[in-house]
Amino acid sequence: MIYLIVFLPLLGFLFSSIIGNKLNNKFSQYITSGFLILSAFFSWIIFYKFLINKENIDLIMINWINSGDFKVDWAIRIDALSIIMLMVVSNISALIHIYSIGYMSKDPSIPRFMGYLSLFTFFMLALVTSNNLLQLFFGWEGVGLASYLLIGFWHHKETANNAAIKAFIVNRIGDFSFVIGIVGIYFIFGTLEFDEIFNQVDLYKESQFNFVGIEISTLNFLCTLLFIGAMGKSAQIGLHVWLPDAMEGPTPVSALIHAATMVTAGVFMVARMSPLFISANTASNIIILIGALTAIFAALIALTQNDIKKVIAYSTCSQLGYMFVAAGVGAYNAAIFHLTTHAFFKALLFLSAGSVIHALGNEQNMQKMGGLAKKIPITASMMWIGSLAIIGFPFLSGYYSKESIIESAYFANTSFGNLAYYVGIITSGLTAFYSWRLIFLTFYGKNRSEQDLFNKAHESPLVMIFPLILLSFGSIFVGVVCYDLFIGNNSINFWGNSIIVIEKYSNHMPFTQLLLGKLFISIGIILATVFYFYRNDLPKKLSTKYNYLYNILINKFYFDFIYNKIFVISSHNLGKLLWKQGDEKTIDGFGPDGLSKVIDKLSLIAGRFQTGYLYHYAFVMLIGLVGFLTWYLYV
Amino acid sequence: MPYINSIMFLPELILTIGTLFILTVSTFLKNISFKFSFNASILLLVFSLYSVTFDIDTNLFNYDNFFDNGAFIDFIKILILFGTLVFFLFSEEYFYDLNLDKFEIPILILFSVLGMMIMISCNNLISMYLGIELQSLSLYILASINKKSIKSTEAGLKYFILGALSSGILLYGCSLIYGFTGALNFQEIELKLSVLPQLDLGLIFGLVFIIVSLAFKVSAVPFHMWTPDVYEGSPTPITAFFAIVTKIVAVGLLIRFLILPFGQFVDDWSQIIIFLSISSMILGALAAMTQNNINRLLAYSSIGHIGYMLIGLATGAETGIRGIIIYLCIYLFMNAAVFTILLSIKINGKYIENIKSFAGLSKKYPIISFIISIMMFSMAGIPPFAGFFSKFYIFISALESKLVFLAIIGVLSSVVAAFYYIRIVKIIYFDDGLDNFEVILNFRRKLIIFISTIFIAFFIIAPSYIIDTAQELSKTIF
């Protein structure tokens, strides 16, 4: 059954891509969704079994590489961490598959789309169930590939192609460091298997190595490298630029990338390697810093964006920042908890946004929406639930997870922890602001879209609404239900040795601090209400008055601009120089072009040997024989 | 005791009796004789394949030490039978198309398979010669079976005359060795040789003669001259049989003959093998480039492949033999797929001959084109396909045995060879052509193509099974 969870999506992909084109679209829609639902169902069973037995399983499928000391298997590892990820990935992906049936119903290449979605899911499942770093890397790269295919799914759009390439290349930068990290781990520990690595961590706690005269702690160095890899996948500041552009793909893809797969891979990896990271203080501090920076910075950008999907995209960035903060202060269980709840409400937000876009005939600009609450009430209420969950409204799922992160940052009692704590509180205010801005711009106020589009706006079909409703249940209840298991009293028992769980602090946060957090959220909501509900002219005035600030935000802190100037254009020029002068003139001239001419001539001569005359053939044979004999006579 | 001896000889016995039976029955059947003999042969092969696994795994010598038995021999037998089975599965329609549906063809194939089984299990110079002759005589006829075609007749005749020459060389070598050691049996020869500090000139001459004759069988340069002509002239399924099965058994025999009696004189014979290997690799790469006939191209390609395998033999070490065994497996699957596809594509009702006529295939038959591309990339040795690993393990063994220059020449020539493999891919995908293709795939052919493609494309996922097996087998011959 465990095999089925992982391989059913792959089967779905094979079916829909090999025979999907020949049969009608329904076939690939049903087969991929059906397989995914089965896979999700099985993951529930496994989860249930795990709750009862609490045993970790390492299923070795096939020995993959066996070369000297280097041993790697294809394996499925079932422990608390991977089973949580299995649950999240397969369930959310199944819902997104179902949603796609409705959303993509008019697309000409449905089998391809459904196939890619399944492939994406398969790679992610292979990633989370790995028991060694190499298989994890296989899934890691596979996810990158599938995201490339999906972001560029509408390949006739140039922006989509560019976005796909951008996602691939930016991820590559992170992957590069990740690979060095993996190789480094093999070099130090002599194995890539998680258990064997973790068993040896204590031996290397104090180990250092010398690099150009500076003593560097081995573990910190390795962990930093791994984390840079995670930064690429999880879109942390600096390597985040691909994420907003990835919105060029169809909306279900955005939901899949942002909610359950791909971006969570980085957080998952850090949690998986938690025995390593817990002993690497400097690396952990870097993680906190980057996480906190990303959280606030992405939230700031989200304040001014007008594309409905981009707002949500930056909010993902920001939430991932939270998760890394949690991982940095050592609360890996809180990070995974937030990952889980986030998966639900982010999928809900994205799919609701998709439903809005669907209703308005592919309009994504929020300035051209408004007043839609009456037209599409279910979608609007779904969006409300999602937004309430993301800001951490009491007793919704976001509340528990976010609160636990902020708490653990507070109790970390380090300077970095305190920084993260205050950044976290401010960011939650910003989150509230942009979420409410999105709701007001989209669903309330006057209609700013074209009138006939507005009149035609309609609620999405049931096949799209149904996943939304399920997700909304998830967004509301996952927090309450899983609280005890993930971070509550049962947590140490539940996680076992899959991740490091720090003993829970006994006292609560001071009341004033609790109030402070709530206060910021309330201010965010109130401000958004004032700006976008009562005084619609205020945003415009403010943006003209604080022109420079607004420009920085709307231009996303000029990240793309700077990258373009420094890296893209200069490397383009360098490439051109090398191509024209170096390659074509020097290397080609003397190398391949010249050589190929020589080889051409040689091959003509070789061909001419073959005269077709029997006596020539016999002669060559005898010459060969005599040649050998002569050789032995004189040697 | 006789009972046990017979058990050890079971596959050969089944094959002999079965073939004679099919021959007898077929003569009495009129219209359906071909169909009968063809399908009965398939059944017979499956039986003998099954009976090989039956074999008791001992090294007792039977029938007056004429034959030997062991894991490596069994393995080569399995490859032979499997390759022949593949031949039977994909070739039936072809013979109908060319009005070649004679029941002699399956019989001759079976006889030559019997010869091959004797060749690989021989333990004596006489039985070796007999095996080679039984195999070759059947093949001479098969090469010229298409009497209406001048080219086929020419191919058969050339093959026959050159083959006779090589047989003469072989016999002369055998007599030299017998003369200088007084023994015919492999073990006895080894025993006699073990007391010698170095080989006498006469023994070296005998060794050279025998190697040359076997080099003719594996078509290593400069004893390859018959290969392109025979490949081009023979009916394509027969060519496939040449390319797949006879190569495997000849390489197997070469390994056994050199490692077993002459194992301690590696330094002496490896000089020849190195020369054969280098010249085969280079010529295989160069001469194929200007070929437009697909069969000739595959002939040179097989010469090149033999060159790589001989690297493994030249090391004379376990890792080298391991590399050859892996290579043989992968070679079998690659060629099976390529020839099956080749026999399935028709243009205007004719079988494809010129590689330029592949142009435009990808538009009408994308999946077949994709599979051809996989096979070509694999033959060129491009990862992640299996062909990469076959070369990889050969080169590894060369490096371990300090034969660095062989590895370098191997890598360089495989770069050159990649050109003509990938050219086919280029023609399929980028050249404009007619679209009057017709791809006929029945279930049997689909099965072969499917299995081979899975094997070649996904070898990387679980290579360790084959590699471990090869490791075990290579240990048994030393």
mmCIF file of C-alpha atoms in Angstrom, chain A residues 48-193:
data_model
loop_
_atom_site.group_PDB
_atom_site.id
_atom_site.type_symbol
_atom_site.label_atom_id
_atom_site.label_comp_id
_atom_site.label_asym_id
_atom_site.label_seq_id
_atom_site.Cartn_x
_atom_site.Cartn_y
_atom_site.Cartn_z
ATOM 1 C CA TYR A 48 -4.005 5.759 11.080
ATOM 2 C CA LYS A 49 -1.835 2.670 11.339
ATOM 3 C CA PHE A 50 1.086 4.824 12.334
ATOM 4 C CA LEU A 51 -0.901 6.479 15.096
ATOM 5 C CA ILE A 52 -1.629 3.091 16.582
ATOM 6 C CA ASN A 53 1.704 1.336 16.113
ATOM 7 C CA LYS A 54 4.112 4.259 16.172
ATOM 8 C CA GLU A 55 6.724 2.286 14.299
ATOM 9 C CA ASN A 56 9.112 3.648 11.755
ATOM 10 C CA ILE A 57 9.443 1.669 8.564
ATOM 11 C CA ASP A 58 12.293 1.674 6.107
ATOM 12 C CA LEU A 59 11.160 -0.095 2.962
ATOM 13 C CA ILE A 60 14.150 -0.765 0.764
ATOM 14 C CA MET A 61 12.854 -1.247 -2.739
ATOM 15 C CA ILE A 62 15.934 -1.699 -4.847
ATOM 16 C CA ASN A 63 19.602 -1.241 -4.345
ATOM 17 C CA TRP A 64 20.391 1.672 -6.620
ATOM 18 C CA ILE A 65 24.082 2.329 -6.540
ATOM 19 C CA ASN A 66 26.622 0.007 -5.039
ATOM 20 C CA SER A 67 30.114 1.157 -5.707
ATOM 21 C CA GLY A 68 32.770 0.551 -3.131
ATOM 22 C CA ASP A 69 31.702 2.199 0.104
ATOM 23 C CA PHE A 70 29.076 4.198 -1.675
ATOM 24 C CA LYS A 71 25.696 2.588 -1.190
ATOM 25 C CA VAL A 72 22.387 4.142 -2.070
ATOM 26 C CA ASP A 73 18.995 2.488 -2.130
ATOM 27 C CA TRP A 74 15.620 3.369 -3.502
ATOM 28 C CA ALA A 75 13.635 3.341 -0.350
ATOM 29 C CA ILE A 76 10.464 4.508 1.273
ATOM 30 C CA ARG A 77 10.901 5.741 4.795
ATOM 31 C CA ILE A 78 7.821 6.007 6.916
ATOM 32 C CA ASP A 79 8.116 8.016 10.074
ATOM 33 C CA ALA A 80 6.132 10.829 11.630
ATOM 34 C CA LEU A 81 7.654 13.513 9.440
ATOM 35 C CA SER A 82 7.294 11.726 6.137
ATOM 36 C CA ILE A 83 3.796 10.546 6.943
ATOM 37 C CA ILE A 84 2.676 14.086 7.683
ATOM 38 C CA MET A 85 4.174 15.194 4.391
ATOM 39 C CA LEU A 86 2.559 12.258 2.603
ATOM 40 C CA MET A 87 -0.793 13.274 4.021
ATOM 41 C CA VAL A 88 -0.407 16.914 3.086
ATOM 42 C CA VAL A 89 0.968 16.316 -0.391
ATOM 43 C CA SER A 90 -1.367 13.571 -1.500
ATOM 44 C CA ASN A 91 -4.532 15.099 -0.069
ATOM 45 C CA ILE A 92 -3.977 18.626 -1.307
ATOM 46 C CA SER A 93 -2.781 17.366 -4.645
ATOM 47 C CA ALA A 94 -5.870 15.182 -4.998
ATOM 48 C CA LEU A 95 -8.102 18.187 -4.350
ATOM 49 C CA ILE A 96 -6.161 20.254 -6.853
ATOM 50 C CA HIS A 97 -6.515 17.486 -9.426
ATOM 51 C CA ILE A 98 -10.262 17.544 -8.972
ATOM 52 C CA TYR A 99 -10.344 21.313 -9.157
ATOM 53 C CA SER A 100 -8.318 21.235 -12.370
ATOM 54 C CA ILE A 101 -10.981 19.164 -14.064
ATOM 55 C CA GLY A 102 -13.208 22.203 -13.883
ATOM 56 C CA TYR A 103 -10.631 24.935 -14.203
ATOM 57 C CA MET A 104 -8.864 23.560 -17.252
ATOM 58 C CA SER A 105 -11.968 22.201 -18.942
ATOM 59 C CA LYS A 106 -11.544 24.441 -21.974
ATOM 60 C CA ASP A 107 -7.811 23.927 -22.436
ATOM 61 C CA PRO A 108 -6.760 22.076 -25.594
ATOM 62 C CA SER A 109 -4.109 19.893 -23.963
ATOM 63 C CA ILE A 110 -5.739 18.469 -20.893
ATOM 64 C CA PRO A 111 -3.931 15.076 -20.833
ATOM 65 C CA ARG A 112 -0.578 16.820 -20.771
ATOM 66 C CA PHE A 113 -1.663 19.081 -17.947
ATOM 67 C CA MET A 114 -3.077 16.333 -15.778
ATOM 68 C CA GLY A 115 -0.034 14.197 -16.478
ATOM 69 C CA TYR A 116 2.355 16.916 -15.386
ATOM 70 C CA LEU A 117 0.373 17.515 -12.204
ATOM 71 C CA SER A 118 0.645 13.835 -11.344
ATOM 72 C CA LEU A 119 4.317 13.757 -12.206
ATOM 73 C CA PHE A 120 4.871 16.743 -9.959
ATOM 74 C CA THR A 121 3.125 14.950 -7.117
ATOM 75 C CA PHE A 122 5.118 11.787 -7.693
ATOM 76 C CA PHE A 123 8.436 13.588 -7.453
ATOM 77 C CA MET A 124 7.355 15.340 -4.307
ATOM 78 C CA LEU A 125 6.287 12.036 -2.753
ATOM 79 C CA ALA A 126 9.592 10.471 -3.738
ATOM 80 C CA LEU A 127 11.311 13.417 -2.077
ATOM 81 C CA VAL A 128 9.519 13.205 1.217
ATOM 82 C CA THR A 129 9.739 9.419 1.552
ATOM 83 C CA SER A 130 13.429 9.224 0.840
ATOM 84 C CA ASN A 131 15.750 7.673 3.375
ATOM 85 C CA ASN A 132 18.891 9.144 1.927
ATOM 86 C CA LEU A 133 20.072 12.427 0.515
ATOM 87 C CA LEU A 134 20.502 11.195 -3.037
ATOM 88 C CA GLN A 135 16.928 10.058 -3.486
ATOM 89 C CA LEU A 136 15.861 13.277 -1.834
ATOM 90 C CA PHE A 137 17.897 15.095 -4.419
ATOM 91 C CA PHE A 138 16.263 13.027 -7.164
ATOM 92 C CA GLY A 139 12.855 14.187 -6.008
ATOM 93 C CA TRP A 140 14.205 17.686 -5.502
ATOM 94 C CA GLU A 141 15.372 17.937 -9.099
ATOM 95 C CA GLY A 142 12.285 16.175 -10.382
ATOM 96 C CA VAL A 143 10.107 18.733 -8.666
ATOM 97 C CA GLY A 144 12.179 21.439 -10.314
ATOM 98 C CA LEU A 145 11.683 19.830 -13.689
ATOM 99 C CA ALA A 146 7.951 19.385 -13.242
ATOM 100 C CA SER A 147 7.588 22.970 -12.075
ATOM 101 C CA TYR A 148 9.435 24.097 -15.191
ATOM 102 C CA LEU A 149 7.037 22.137 -17.357
ATOM 103 C CA LEU A 150 3.990 23.426 -15.532
ATOM 104 C CA ILE A 151 4.932 27.081 -15.236
ATOM 105 C CA GLY A 152 5.654 27.089 -18.934
ATOM 106 C CA PHE A 153 2.547 25.057 -19.639
ATOM 107 C CA TRP A 154 1.070 27.717 -21.881
ATOM 108 C CA HIS A 155 4.186 27.660 -23.995
ATOM 109 C CA HIS A 156 2.738 29.941 -26.625
ATOM 110 C CA LYS A 157 2.971 32.786 -24.102
ATOM 111 C CA GLU A 158 6.434 34.255 -24.049
ATOM 112 C CA THR A 159 6.085 35.469 -20.461
ATOM 113 C CA ALA A 160 5.255 31.942 -19.383
ATOM 114 C CA ASN A 161 8.352 30.581 -21.081
ATOM 115 C CA ASN A 162 10.529 33.210 -19.489
ATOM 116 C CA ALA A 163 9.019 32.579 -16.088
ATOM 117 C CA ALA A 164 9.635 28.847 -16.467
ATOM 118 C CA ILE A 165 13.254 29.383 -17.416
ATOM 119 C CA LYS A 166 13.688 31.850 -14.586
ATOM 120 C CA ALA A 167 12.285 29.410 -12.064
ATOM 121 C CA PHE A 168 14.585 26.715 -13.344
ATOM 122 C CA ILE A 169 17.735 28.823 -13.314
ATOM 123 C CA VAL A 170 17.160 30.425 -9.926
ATOM 124 C CA ASN A 171 16.511 26.998 -8.481
ATOM 125 C CA ARG A 172 19.677 25.805 -10.113
ATOM 126 C CA ILE A 173 21.689 28.300 -8.082
ATOM 127 C CA GLY A 174 20.271 26.882 -4.879
ATOM 128 C CA ASP A 175 20.687 23.320 -6.152
ATOM 129 C CA PHE A 176 24.341 23.945 -6.844
ATOM 130 C CA SER A 177 24.971 24.729 -3.241
ATOM 131 C CA PHE A 178 22.759 21.837 -2.208
ATOM 132 C CA VAL A 179 24.835 19.419 -4.265
ATOM 133 C CA ILE A 180 28.028 20.719 -2.705
ATOM 134 C CA GLY A 181 26.384 20.213 0.660
ATOM 135 C CA ILE A 182 25.474 16.611 -0.177
ATOM 136 C CA VAL A 183 28.941 15.857 -1.438
ATOM 137 C CA GLY A 184 30.374 17.483 1.668
ATOM 138 C CA ILE A 185 28.185 15.318 3.858
ATOM 139 C CA TYR A 186 29.345 12.210 2.049
ATOM 140 C CA PHE A 187 32.922 13.375 2.410
ATOM 141 C CA ILE A 188 32.590 13.899 6.147
ATOM 142 C CA PHE A 189 30.196 11.170 7.167
ATOM 143 C CA GLY A 190 30.945 8.600 4.488
ATOM 144 C CA THR A 191 27.286 7.877 3.876
ATOM 145 C CA LEU A 192 24.162 9.517 2.581
ATOM 146 C CA GLU A 193 21.655 7.623 4.665
#
